[in-house]
Coordinates of C-alpha atoms and ligand atoms in Angstrom, one line a residue:
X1 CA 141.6 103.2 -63.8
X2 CA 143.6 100.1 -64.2
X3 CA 144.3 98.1 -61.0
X4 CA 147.9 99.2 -60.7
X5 CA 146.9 102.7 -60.3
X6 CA 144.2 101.4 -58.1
X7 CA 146.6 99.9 -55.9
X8 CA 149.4 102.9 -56.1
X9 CA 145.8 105.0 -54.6
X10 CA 145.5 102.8 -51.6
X11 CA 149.2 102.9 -50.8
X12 CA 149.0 106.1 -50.8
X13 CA 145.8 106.7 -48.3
X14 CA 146.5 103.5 -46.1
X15 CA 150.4 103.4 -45.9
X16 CA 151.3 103.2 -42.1
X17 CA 154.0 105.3 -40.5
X18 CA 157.0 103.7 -39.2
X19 CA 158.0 104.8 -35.5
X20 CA 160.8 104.4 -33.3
X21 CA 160.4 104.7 -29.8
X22 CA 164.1 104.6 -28.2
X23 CA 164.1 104.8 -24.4
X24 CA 167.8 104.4 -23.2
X25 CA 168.2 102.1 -20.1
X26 CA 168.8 102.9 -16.8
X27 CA 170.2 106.0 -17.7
X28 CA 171.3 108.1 -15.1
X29 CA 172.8 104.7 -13.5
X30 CA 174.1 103.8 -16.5
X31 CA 175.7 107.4 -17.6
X32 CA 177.5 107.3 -13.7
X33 CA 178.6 103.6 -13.9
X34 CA 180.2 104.2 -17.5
X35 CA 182.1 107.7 -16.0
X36 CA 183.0 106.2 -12.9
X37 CA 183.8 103.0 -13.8
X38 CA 181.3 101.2 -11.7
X39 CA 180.5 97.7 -11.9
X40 CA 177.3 96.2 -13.6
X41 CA 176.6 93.8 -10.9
X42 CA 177.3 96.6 -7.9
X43 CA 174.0 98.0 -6.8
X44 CA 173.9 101.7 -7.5
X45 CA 171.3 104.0 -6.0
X46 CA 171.3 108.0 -7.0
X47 CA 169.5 110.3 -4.8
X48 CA 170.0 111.9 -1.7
X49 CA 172.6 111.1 1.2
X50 CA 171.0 107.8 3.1
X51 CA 172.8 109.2 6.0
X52 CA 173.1 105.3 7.2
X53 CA 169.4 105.3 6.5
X54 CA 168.5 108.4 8.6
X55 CA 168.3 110.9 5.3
X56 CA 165.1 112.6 4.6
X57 CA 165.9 112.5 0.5
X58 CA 164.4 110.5 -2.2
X59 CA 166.1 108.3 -4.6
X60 CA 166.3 109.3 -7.6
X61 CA 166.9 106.8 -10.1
X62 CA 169.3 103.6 -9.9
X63 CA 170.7 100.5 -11.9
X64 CA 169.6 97.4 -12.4
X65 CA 171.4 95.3 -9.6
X66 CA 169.7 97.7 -7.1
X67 CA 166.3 97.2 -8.6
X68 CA 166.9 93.4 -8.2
X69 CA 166.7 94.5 -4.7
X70 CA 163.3 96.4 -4.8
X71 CA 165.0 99.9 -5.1
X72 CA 163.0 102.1 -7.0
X73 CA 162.5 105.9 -8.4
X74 CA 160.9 108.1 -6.0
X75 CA 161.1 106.0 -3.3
X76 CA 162.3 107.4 0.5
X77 CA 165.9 107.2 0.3
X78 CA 165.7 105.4 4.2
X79 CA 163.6 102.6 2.5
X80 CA 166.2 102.1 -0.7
X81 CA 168.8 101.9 2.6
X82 CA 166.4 99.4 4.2
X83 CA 166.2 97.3 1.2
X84 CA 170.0 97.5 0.0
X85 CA 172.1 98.6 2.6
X86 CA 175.2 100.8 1.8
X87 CA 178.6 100.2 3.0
X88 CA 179.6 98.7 5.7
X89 CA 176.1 96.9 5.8
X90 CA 175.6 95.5 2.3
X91 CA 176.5 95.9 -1.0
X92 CA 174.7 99.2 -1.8
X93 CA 176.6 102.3 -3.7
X94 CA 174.7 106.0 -2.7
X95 CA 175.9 108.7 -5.1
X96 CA 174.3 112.0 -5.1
X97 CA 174.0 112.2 -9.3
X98 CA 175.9 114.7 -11.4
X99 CA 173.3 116.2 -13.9
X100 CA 175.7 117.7 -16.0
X101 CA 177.1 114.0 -16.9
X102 CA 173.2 113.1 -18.2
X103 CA 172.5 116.2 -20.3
X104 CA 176.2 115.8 -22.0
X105 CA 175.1 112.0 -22.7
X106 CA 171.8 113.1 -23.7
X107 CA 172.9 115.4 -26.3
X108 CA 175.4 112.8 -27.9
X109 CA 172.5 110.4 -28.1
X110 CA 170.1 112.8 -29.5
X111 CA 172.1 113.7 -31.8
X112 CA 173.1 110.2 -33.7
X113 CA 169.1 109.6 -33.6
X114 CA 168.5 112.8 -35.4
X115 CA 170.5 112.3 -37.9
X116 CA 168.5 108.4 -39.3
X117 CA 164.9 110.2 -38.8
X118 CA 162.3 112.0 -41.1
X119 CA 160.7 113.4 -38.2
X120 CA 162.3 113.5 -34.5
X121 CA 160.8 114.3 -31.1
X122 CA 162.8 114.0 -27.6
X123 CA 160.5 112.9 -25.3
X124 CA 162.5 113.5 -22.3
X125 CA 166.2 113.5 -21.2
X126 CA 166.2 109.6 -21.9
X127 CA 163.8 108.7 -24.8
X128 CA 163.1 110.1 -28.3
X129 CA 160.5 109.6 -31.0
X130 CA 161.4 109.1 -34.9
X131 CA 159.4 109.1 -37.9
X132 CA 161.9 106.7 -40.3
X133 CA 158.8 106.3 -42.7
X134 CA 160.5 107.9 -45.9
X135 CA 163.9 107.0 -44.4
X136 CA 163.2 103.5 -44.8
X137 CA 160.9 103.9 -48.1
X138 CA 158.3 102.8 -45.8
X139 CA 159.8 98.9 -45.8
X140 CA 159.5 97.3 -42.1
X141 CA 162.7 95.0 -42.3
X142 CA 164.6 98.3 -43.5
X143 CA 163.7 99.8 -40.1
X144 CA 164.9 96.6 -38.5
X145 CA 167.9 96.5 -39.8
X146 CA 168.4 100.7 -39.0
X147 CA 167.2 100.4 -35.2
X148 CA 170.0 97.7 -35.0
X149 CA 172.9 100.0 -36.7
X150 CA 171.3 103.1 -34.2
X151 CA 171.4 100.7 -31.4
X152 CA 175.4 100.1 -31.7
X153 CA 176.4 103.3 -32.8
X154 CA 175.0 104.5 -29.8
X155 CA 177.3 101.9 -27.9
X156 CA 180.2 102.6 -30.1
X157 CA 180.4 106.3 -29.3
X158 CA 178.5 107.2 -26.2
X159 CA 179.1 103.7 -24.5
X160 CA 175.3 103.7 -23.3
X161 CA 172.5 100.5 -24.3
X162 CA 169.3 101.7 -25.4
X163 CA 166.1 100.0 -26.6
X164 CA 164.3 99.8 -29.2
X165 CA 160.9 99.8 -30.3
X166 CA 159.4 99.6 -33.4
X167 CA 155.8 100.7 -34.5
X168 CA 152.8 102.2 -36.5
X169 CA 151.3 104.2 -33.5
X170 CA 153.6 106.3 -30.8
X171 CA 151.2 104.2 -27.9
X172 CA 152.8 101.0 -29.8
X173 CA 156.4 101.9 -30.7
X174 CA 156.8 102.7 -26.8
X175 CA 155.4 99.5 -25.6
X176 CA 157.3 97.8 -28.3
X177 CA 160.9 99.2 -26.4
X178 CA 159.8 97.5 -23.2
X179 CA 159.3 94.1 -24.6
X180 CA 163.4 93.4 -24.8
X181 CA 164.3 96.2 -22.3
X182 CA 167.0 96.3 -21.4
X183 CA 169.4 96.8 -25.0
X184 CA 166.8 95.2 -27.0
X185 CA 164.7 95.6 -30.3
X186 CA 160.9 95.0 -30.7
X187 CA 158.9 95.6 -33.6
X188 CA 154.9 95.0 -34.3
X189 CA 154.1 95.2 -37.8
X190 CA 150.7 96.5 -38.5
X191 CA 148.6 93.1 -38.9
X192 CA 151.0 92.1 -35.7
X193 CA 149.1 94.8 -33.3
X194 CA 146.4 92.7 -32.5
X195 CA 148.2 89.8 -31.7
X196 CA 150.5 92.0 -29.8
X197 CA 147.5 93.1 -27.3
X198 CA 146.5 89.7 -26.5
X199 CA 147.4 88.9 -23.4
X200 CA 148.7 92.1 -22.1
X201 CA 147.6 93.5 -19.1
X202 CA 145.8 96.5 -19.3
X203 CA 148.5 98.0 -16.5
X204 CA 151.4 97.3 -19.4
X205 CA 149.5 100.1 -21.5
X206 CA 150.5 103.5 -21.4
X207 CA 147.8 105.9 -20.7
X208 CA 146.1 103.0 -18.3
X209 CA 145.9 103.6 -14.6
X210 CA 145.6 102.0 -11.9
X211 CA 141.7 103.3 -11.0
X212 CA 140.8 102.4 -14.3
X213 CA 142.5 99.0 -14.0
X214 CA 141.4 98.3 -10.8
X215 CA 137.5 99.2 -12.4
X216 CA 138.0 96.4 -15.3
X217 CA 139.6 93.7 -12.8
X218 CA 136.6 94.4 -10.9
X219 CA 134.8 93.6 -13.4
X220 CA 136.5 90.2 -14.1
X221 CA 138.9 92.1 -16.9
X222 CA 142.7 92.0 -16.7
X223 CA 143.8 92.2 -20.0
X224 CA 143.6 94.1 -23.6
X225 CA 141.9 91.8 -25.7
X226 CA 139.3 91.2 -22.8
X227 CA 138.5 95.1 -22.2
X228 CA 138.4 95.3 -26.3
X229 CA 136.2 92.2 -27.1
X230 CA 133.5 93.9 -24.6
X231 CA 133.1 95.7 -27.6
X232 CA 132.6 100.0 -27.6
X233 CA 129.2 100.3 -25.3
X234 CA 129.7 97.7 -22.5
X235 CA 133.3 99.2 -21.8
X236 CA 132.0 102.6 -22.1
X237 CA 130.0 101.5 -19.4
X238 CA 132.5 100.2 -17.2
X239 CA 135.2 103.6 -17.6
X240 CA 134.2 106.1 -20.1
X241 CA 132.8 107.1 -23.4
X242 CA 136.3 108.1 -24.0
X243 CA 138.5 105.7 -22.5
X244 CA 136.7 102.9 -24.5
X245 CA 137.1 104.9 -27.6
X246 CA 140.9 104.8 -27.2
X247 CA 140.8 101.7 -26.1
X248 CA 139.2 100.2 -29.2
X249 CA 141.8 102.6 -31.4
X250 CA 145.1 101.5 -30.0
X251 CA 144.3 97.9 -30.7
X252 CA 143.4 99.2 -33.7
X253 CA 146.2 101.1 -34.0
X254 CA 144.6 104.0 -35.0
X255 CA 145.9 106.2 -32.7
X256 CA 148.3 109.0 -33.0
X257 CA 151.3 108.2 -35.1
X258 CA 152.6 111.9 -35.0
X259 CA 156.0 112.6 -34.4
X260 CA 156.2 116.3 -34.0
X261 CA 159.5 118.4 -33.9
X262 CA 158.2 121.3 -32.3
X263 CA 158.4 120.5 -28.3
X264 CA 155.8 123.4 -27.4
X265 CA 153.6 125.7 -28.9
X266 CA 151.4 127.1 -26.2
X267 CA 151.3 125.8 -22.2
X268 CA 149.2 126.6 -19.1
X269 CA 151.0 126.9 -16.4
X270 CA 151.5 127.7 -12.3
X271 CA 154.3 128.6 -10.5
X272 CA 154.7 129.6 -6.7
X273 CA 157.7 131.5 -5.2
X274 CA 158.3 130.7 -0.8
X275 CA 158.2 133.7 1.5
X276 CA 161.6 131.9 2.5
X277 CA 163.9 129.2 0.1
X278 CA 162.4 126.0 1.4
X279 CA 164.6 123.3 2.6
X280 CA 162.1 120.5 2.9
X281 CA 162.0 119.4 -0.2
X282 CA 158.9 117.1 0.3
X283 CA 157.4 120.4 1.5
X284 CA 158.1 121.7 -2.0
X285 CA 157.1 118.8 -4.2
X286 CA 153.4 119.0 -2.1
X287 CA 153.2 122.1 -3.2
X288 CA 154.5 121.3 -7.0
X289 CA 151.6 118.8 -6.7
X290 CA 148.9 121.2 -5.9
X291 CA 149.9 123.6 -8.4
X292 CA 149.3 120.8 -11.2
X293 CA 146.3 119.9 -9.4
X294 CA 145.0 123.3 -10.4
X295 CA 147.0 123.2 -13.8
X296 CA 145.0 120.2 -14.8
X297 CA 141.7 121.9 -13.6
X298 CA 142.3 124.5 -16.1
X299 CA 143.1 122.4 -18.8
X300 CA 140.1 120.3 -18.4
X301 CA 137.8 123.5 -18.2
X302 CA 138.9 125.0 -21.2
X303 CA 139.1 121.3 -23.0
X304 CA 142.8 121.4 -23.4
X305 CA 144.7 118.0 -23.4
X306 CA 148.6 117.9 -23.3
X307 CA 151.6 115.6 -23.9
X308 CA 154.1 117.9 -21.8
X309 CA 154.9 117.9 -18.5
X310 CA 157.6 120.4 -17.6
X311 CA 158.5 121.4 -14.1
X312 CA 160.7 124.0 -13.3
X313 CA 162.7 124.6 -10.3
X314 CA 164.4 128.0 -9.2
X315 CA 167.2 127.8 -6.4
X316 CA 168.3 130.2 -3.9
X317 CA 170.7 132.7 -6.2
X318 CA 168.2 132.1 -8.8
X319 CA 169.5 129.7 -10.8
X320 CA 166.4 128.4 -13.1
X321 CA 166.0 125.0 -14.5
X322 CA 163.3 123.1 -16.3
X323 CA 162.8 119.7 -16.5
X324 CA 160.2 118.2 -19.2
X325 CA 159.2 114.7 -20.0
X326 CA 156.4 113.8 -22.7
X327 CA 153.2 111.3 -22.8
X328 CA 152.4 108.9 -26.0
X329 CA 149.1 110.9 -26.5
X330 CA 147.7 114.4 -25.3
X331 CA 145.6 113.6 -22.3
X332 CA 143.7 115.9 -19.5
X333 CA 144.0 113.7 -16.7
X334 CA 145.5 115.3 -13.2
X335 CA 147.0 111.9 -11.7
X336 CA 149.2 110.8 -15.1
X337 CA 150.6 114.5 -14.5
X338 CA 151.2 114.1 -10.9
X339 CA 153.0 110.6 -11.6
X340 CA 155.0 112.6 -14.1
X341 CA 155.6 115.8 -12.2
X342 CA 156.9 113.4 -8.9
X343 CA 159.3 111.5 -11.7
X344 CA 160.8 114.6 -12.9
X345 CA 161.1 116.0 -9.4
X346 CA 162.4 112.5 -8.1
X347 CA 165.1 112.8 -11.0
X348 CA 165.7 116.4 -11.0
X349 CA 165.8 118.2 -7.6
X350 CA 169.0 119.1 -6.7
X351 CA 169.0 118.0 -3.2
X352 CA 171.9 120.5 -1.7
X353 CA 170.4 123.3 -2.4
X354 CA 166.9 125.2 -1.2
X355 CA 164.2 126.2 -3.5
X356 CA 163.1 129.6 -4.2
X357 CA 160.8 128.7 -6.9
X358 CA 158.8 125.6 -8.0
X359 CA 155.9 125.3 -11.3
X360 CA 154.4 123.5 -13.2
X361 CA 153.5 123.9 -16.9
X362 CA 151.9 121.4 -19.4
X363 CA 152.7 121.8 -22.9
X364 CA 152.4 120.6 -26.7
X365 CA 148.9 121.2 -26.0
X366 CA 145.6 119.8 -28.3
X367 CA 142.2 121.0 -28.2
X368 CA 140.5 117.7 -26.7
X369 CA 138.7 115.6 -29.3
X370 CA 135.9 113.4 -27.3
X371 CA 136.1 110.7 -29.3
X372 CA 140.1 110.3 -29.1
X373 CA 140.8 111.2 -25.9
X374 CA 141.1 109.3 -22.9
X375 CA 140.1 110.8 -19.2
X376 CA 140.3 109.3 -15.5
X377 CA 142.8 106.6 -14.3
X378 CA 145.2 107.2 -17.5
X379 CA 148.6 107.2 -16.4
X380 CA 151.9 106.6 -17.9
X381 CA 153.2 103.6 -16.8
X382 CA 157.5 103.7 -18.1
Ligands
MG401 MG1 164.9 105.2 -19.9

């Protein structure tokens, strides 16, 4: 074998895939200031009616001006108020949210990044997956130069900013879209992921957290390269055989690089119907949160890991929706799925109307491999 065959062999066993993680920014905000017309700078908060700070609600989601006021998802809609007053008391705008606006937006987004990828997953009503390996013939710049052409179609047509990051592993390509968040691009080459963990917190990892963070700071341990230079056995020590397995392969980048069309194959799920349509929606989402509790359970028992968190929501009349949002990497772990089932409620709930029904299902589902996958204090941090 002469070396140029040699070399054609190793291509073809080594060669990375390239990923692009798009996560579009503020979106809901963004989709409501675009159709109404709303200014940047004006602090936007979607969510229930404050009610002058008296409401009982949540907030949902909200721009960027409002955040530089310490608004946040999920938050008690009387603390957003606290924090950024509305009208006459500051500069604050409450909306209540019209979901038909986002999934219309969604789809028109979707659809310009399905057509530049080899493989395409959406991840949730805001972020997508793409495989652009043979797109690109495998070159890195190539990609480069096609996340900036899908980054201004996207504001050409739909009017929305989106970032953009670019990767070998799905754990990389989404940390890569934070980097230049908002209506920015980010790519790690391959020999770059190293250099791209140093430094980083632990927290800025998807799939770490906070227990298992809080273990390595006691420990003295605050960022990547520190937990991975411990080395397999002494961090093993400090989590878990598995999280210092995964640990060692995303700094590696060894972990999963597969972008997979099919949202759901098989799911384990829970759903509980009220004697009477509840009205108190925190009553509701405790319950949505005990039913993943028990989800999760299951999972774990049968050694069933998942990417997909779906919660589904049934309204007096019986109107049905379902709301799903994806992990990087299949994981087990009941508190990542309770941080994503009280982001999809947060986001989802209609909060006019009461709730007949309320479950919780987790899906694209993968038998757990020990040595890949990560347990306890894993989270998704967005
Ligand atoms: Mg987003």
């Amino acid at each position: 074998m002469n070396f140029k065959h040699l070399r054609q062999l190793s291509c073809i066993v080594s060669e990375p895939r390239i990923l692009i993680h798009c996560d579009l920014d503020a979106f809901f905000a963004s989709v409501e200031m675009l159709h109404h017309g709303f200014p940047e700078d004006e602090p936007l908060i979607i969510g229930s009616d404050p009610q002058q700070g008296r409401g009982r609600g949540i907030v949902s989601t909200c721009n960027y001006a409002a955040r530089t006021y310490g608004v946040r998802s999920a938050m008690p809609i009387t603390e957003a108020w606290r924090r950024c007053p509305g009208s006459p008391y500051g500069p604050g705008r409450y909306i209540r949210g019209t979901r038909s606006l986002y999934s219309m937006a969604s789809r028109r987004v979707m659809k310009i990044l399905r057509k530049y990828a080899d493989k395409f997953e959406q991840a949730s009503i805001d972020e997508a997956y793409l495989d652009i390996t043979e797109f690109t013939n495998g070159d890195w710049d190539e990609a480069l130069g096609l996340a900036r052409r899908i980054k201004s179609e996207i504001t050409d047509s739909v009017g929305l900013t989106a970032s953009f990051g670019i990767g070998s592993t799905r754990v990389v390509a989404k940390m890569s879209s934070e980097v230049n968040k908002p209506n920015g691009i980010h790519r790690v080459l391959p020999d770059e992921i190293h250099s791209f963990f140093q430094q980083r917190s632990v927290r800025e990892v998807p799939g770490i957290g906070p227990k298992t963070a809080n273990r390595l700071a006691e420990w003295g341990i605050s960022t990547v390269d520190e937990a991975s230079e411990l080395g397999e056995l002494a961090l093993a020590r400090m989590t878990s055989e598995r999280f210092a397995s995964w640990l060692l392969r995303v700094v590696d980048g060894t972990t999963s690089n597969e972008v997979s069309p099919i949202r759901s194959r098989r799911s384990i799920g829970k759903e509980r119907t009220f004697p009477v349509d509840q009205s108190n929606h925190e009553v509701v989402l405790e319950v949505l949160e005990k039913l993943t509790v028990r989800v999760m359970a299951k999972a774990r028992e049968e050694g069933i890991a998942g990417r997909l968190a779906e919660v589904k929501l049934r309204y007096t009349g019986f109107e049905t929706h379902t709301h799903g949002r994806s992990i990087p990497v299949a994981m087990d772990d009941t508190d990542v799925f309770l941080r994503q089932v009280r982001m999809l409620f947060a986001q989802n709930v209609n909060q006019e109307q009461n709730i007949r029904l309320v479950g919780f299902r987790l899906g694209q589902l993968e038998v757990i491999d020990h040595r890949q996958t990560t347990l306890d204090g894993i989270d998704e941090s967005e």
